[in-house]
Structures are given as C-alpha cells and as structure tokens.
Short mmCIF file of N, CA and C in Angstrom, two decimals:
data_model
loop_
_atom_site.label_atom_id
_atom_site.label_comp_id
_atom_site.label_asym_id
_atom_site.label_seq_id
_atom_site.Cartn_x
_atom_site.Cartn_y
_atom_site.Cartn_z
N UNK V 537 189.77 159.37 70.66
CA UNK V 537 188.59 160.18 70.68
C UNK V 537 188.17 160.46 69.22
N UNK V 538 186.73 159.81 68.88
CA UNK V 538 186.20 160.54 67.49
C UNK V 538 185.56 161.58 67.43
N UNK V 539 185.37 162.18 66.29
CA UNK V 539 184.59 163.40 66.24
C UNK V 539 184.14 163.65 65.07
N UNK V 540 182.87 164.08 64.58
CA UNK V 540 182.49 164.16 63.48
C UNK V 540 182.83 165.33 62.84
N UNK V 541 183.00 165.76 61.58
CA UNK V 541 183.24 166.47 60.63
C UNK V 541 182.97 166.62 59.45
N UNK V 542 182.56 168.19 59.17
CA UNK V 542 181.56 168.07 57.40
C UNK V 542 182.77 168.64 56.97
N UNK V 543 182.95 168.17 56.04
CA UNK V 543 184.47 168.99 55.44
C UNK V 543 183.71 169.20 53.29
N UNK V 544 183.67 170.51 52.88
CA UNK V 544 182.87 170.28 51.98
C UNK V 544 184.35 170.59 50.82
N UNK V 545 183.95 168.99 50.05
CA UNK V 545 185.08 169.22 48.91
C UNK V 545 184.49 169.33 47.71
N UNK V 546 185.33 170.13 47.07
CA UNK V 546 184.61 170.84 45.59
C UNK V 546 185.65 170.15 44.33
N UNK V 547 185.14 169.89 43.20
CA UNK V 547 185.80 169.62 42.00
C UNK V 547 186.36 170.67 41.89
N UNK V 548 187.89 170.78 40.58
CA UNK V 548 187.97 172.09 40.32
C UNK V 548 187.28 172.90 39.49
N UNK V 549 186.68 172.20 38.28
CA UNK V 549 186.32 173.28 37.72
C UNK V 549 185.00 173.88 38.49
N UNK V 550 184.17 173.63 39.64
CA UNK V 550 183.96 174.54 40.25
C UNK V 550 184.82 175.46 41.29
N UNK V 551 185.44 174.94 41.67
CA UNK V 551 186.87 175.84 42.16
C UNK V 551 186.75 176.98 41.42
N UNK V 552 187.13 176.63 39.86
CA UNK V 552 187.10 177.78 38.90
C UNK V 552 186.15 178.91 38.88
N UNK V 553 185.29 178.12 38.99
CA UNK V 553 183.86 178.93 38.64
C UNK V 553 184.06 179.65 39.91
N UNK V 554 183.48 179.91 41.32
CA UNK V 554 183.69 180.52 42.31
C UNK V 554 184.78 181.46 42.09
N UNK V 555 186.19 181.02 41.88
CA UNK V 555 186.72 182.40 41.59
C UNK V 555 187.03 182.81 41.10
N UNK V 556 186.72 182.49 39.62
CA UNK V 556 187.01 183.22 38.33
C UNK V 556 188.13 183.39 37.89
N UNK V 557 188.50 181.93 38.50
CA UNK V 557 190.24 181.21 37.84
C UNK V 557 189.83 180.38 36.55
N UNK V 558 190.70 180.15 36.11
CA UNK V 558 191.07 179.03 34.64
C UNK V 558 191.18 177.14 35.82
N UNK V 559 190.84 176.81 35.23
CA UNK V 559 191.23 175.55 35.92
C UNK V 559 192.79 174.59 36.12
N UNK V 560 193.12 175.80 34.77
CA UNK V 560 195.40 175.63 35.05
C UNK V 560 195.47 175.96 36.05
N UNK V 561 194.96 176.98 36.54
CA UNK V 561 195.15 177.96 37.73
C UNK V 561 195.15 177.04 38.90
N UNK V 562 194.12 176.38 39.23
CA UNK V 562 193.97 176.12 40.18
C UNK V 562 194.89 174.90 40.30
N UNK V 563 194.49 173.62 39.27
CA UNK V 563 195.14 173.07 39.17
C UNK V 563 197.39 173.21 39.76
N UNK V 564 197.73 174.36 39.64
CA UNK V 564 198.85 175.04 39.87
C UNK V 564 198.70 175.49 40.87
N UNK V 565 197.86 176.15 41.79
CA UNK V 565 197.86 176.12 43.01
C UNK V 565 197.59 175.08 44.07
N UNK V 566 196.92 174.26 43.48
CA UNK V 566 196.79 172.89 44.74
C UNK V 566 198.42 172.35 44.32
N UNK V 567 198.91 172.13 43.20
CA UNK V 567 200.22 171.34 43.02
C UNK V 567 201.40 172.26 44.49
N UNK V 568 201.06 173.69 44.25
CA UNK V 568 202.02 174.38 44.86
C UNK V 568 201.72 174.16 46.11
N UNK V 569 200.71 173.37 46.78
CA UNK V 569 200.26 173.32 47.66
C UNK V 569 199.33 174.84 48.57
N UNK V 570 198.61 175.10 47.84
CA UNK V 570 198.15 176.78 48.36
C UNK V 570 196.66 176.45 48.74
N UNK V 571 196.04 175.06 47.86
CA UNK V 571 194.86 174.28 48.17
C UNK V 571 194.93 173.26 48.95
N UNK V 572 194.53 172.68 49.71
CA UNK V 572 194.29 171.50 50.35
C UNK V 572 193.36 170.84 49.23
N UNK V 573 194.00 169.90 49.13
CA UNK V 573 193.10 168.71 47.72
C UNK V 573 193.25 167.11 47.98
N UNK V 574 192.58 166.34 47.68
CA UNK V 574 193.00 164.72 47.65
C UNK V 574 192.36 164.34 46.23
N UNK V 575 192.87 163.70 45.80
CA UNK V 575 192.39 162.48 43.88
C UNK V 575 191.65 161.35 44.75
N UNK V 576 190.38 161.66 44.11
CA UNK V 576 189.65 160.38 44.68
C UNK V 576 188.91 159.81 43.01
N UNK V 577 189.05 157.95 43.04
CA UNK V 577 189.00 157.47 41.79
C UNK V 577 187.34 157.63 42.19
N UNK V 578 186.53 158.12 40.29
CA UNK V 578 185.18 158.47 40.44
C UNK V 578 184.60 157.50 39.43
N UNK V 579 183.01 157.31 39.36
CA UNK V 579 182.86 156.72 38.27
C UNK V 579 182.70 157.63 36.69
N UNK V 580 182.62 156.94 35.55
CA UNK V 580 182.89 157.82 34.34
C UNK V 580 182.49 156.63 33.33
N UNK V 581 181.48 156.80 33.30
CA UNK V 581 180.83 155.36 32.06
C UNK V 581 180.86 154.64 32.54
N UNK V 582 181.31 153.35 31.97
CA UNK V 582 181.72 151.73 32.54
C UNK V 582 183.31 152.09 33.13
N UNK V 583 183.69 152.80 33.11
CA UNK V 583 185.12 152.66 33.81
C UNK V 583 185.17 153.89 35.63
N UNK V 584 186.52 154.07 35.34
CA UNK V 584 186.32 154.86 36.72
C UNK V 584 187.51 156.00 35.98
N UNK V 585 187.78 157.43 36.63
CA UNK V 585 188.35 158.43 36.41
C UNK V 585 188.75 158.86 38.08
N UNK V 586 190.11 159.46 37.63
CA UNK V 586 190.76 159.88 38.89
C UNK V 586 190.18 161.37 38.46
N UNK V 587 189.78 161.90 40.05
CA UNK V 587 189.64 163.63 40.27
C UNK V 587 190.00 164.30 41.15
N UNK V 588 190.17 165.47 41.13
CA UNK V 588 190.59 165.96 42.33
C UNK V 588 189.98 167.16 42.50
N UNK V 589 189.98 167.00 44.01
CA UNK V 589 188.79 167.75 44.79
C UNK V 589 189.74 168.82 46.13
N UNK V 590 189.11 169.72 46.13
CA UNK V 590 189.57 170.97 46.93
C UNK V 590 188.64 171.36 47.97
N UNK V 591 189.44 171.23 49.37
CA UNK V 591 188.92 171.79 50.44
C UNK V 591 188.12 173.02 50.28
N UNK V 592 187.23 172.99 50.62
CA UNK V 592 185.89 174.64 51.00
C UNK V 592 186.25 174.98 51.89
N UNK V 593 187.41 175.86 52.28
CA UNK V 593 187.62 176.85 53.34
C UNK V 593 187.78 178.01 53.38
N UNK V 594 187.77 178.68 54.37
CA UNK V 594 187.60 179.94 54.52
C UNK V 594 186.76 181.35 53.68
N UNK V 595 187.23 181.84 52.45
CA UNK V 595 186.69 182.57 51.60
C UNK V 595 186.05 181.55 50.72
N UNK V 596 186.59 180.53 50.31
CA UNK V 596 185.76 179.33 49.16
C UNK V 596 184.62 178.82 49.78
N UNK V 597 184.61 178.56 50.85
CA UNK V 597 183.60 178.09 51.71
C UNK V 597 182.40 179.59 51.45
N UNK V 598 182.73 180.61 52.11
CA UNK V 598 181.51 181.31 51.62
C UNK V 598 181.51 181.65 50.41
N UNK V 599 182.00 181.61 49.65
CA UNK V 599 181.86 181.44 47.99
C UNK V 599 181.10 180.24 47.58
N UNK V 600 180.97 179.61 48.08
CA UNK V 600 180.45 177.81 47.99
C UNK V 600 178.76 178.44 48.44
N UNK V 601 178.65 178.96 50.02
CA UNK V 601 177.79 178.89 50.49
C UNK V 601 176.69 179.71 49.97
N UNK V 602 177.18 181.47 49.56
CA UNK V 602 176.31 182.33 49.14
C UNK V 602 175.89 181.97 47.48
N UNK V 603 176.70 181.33 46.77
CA UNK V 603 175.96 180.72 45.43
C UNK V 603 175.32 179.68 45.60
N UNK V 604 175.14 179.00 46.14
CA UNK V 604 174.25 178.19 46.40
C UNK V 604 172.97 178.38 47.11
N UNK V 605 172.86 179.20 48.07
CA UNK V 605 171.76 180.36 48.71
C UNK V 605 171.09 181.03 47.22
N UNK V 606 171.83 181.50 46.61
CA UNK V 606 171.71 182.34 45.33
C UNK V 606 170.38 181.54 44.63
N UNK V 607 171.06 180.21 44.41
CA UNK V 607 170.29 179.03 43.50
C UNK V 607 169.04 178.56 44.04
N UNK V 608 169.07 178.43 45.58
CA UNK V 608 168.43 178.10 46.43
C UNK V 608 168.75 176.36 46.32
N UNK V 609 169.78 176.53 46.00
CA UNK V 609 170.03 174.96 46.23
C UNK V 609 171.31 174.37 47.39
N UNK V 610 171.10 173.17 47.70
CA UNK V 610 172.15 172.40 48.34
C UNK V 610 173.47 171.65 48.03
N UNK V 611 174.27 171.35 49.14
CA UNK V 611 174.86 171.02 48.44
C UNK V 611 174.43 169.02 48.60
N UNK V 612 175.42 168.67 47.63
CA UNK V 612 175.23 166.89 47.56
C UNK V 612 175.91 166.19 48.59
N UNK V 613 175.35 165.24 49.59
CA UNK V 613 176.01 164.76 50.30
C UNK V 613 176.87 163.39 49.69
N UNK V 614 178.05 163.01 50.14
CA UNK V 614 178.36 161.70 49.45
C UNK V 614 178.73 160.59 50.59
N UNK V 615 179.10 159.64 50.13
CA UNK V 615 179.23 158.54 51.16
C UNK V 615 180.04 158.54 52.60
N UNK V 616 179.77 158.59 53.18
CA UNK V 616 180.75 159.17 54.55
C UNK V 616 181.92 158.46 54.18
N UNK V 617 183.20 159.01 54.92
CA UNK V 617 184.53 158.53 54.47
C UNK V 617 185.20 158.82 55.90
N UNK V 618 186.03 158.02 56.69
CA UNK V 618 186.84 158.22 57.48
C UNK V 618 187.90 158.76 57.02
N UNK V 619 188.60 159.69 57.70
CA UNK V 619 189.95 160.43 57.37
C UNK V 619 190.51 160.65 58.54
N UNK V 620 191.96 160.21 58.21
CA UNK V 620 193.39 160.52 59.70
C UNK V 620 193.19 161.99 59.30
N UNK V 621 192.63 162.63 60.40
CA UNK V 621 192.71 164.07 59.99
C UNK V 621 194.29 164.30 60.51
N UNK V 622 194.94 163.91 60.76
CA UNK V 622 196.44 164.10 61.57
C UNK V 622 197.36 164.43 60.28
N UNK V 623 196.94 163.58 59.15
CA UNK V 623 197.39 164.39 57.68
C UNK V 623 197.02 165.05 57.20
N UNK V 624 196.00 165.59 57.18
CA UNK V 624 195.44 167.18 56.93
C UNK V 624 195.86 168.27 58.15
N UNK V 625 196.11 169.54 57.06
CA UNK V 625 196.66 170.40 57.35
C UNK V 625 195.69 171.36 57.43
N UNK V 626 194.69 172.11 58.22
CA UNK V 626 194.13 172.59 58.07
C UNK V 626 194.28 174.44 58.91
N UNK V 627 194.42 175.35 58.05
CA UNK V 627 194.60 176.71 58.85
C UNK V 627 193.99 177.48 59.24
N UNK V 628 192.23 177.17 59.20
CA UNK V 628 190.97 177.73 59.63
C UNK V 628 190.26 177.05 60.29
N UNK V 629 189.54 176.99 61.12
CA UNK V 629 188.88 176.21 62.08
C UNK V 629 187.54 176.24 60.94
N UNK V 630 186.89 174.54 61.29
CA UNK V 630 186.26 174.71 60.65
C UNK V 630 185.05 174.87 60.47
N UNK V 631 184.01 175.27 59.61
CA UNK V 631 182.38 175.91 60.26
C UNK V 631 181.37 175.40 59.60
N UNK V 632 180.37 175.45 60.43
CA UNK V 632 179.50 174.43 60.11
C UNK V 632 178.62 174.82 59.20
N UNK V 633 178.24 174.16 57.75
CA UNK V 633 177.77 174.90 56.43
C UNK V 633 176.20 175.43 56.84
#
C-alpha cells in the first residue's frame, strides 16, 4: 500500500535560525540522534556538496510555518523522492503544512 507524504526538511543553519541555536548545536543534536536528519549530496558550483537536512516536526514545523506566514512566503518544493518510511522513525503524526 502507497501513500503520499509532505515531509518538510530544513538545512541546519535554518534549523539554527528558528531556534536560536548555533549550528554546533544542532549539528550535536541530530548526531545524538534528538533530530531526525538524512545527508543528501547537493549541487555547489561545478561540483556537488554533501548536506544535511532536518525533519520539520512538531514545534519546528510550526516554527517553519509561522515565519514563513510572517514573510508571506512559501516554502520550496523539490524533486519528489521515494522513501522506505519503515526506516524513519517518526514520534508525531504528521500534519499537513
């Protein structure tokens, strides 16, 4: 059975920005596992750069949502991506932006 899903992932240093962490910070909390994150290779000039990106859930998610309301802006959609969600761990059900 498939099912569709918006799952909104954020770089860290907006991570940072939203909560008025350092980007060690966060960086140290996804390692500790306290973020849900995946490294996806990006482009960066003529070459490519590894990044890593953090689940929008629960409080980040409306941290995500009301600054962006704020701006009056959206967010960016990117290329759809299949995911075994069976390896994600997820502890909030999730809501629709």
């Amino acid at each position: 059975m498939e099912r569709d899903f918006t799952m909104i992932w954020l770089p860290l240093a907006r991570v940072a920005e939203l909560t008025g962490k350092s980007i060690k910070t966060i960086r140290r909390l996804v390692k500790e596992g306290n973020l849900p994150a995946v490294n996806r290779l990006v482009p960066s000039g003529k070459s490519h750069t590894t990044k890593t990106f953090v689940l929008a859930a629960g409080e980040l998610l409306d941290l995500e949502i009301a600054d962006c309301k704020s701006k009056n802006q959206q967010g960016v959609c990117l290329d759809r991506e299949l995911m075994n969600l069976s390896l994600i761990h997820i502890s909030e059900p999730t809501r629709p932006y």
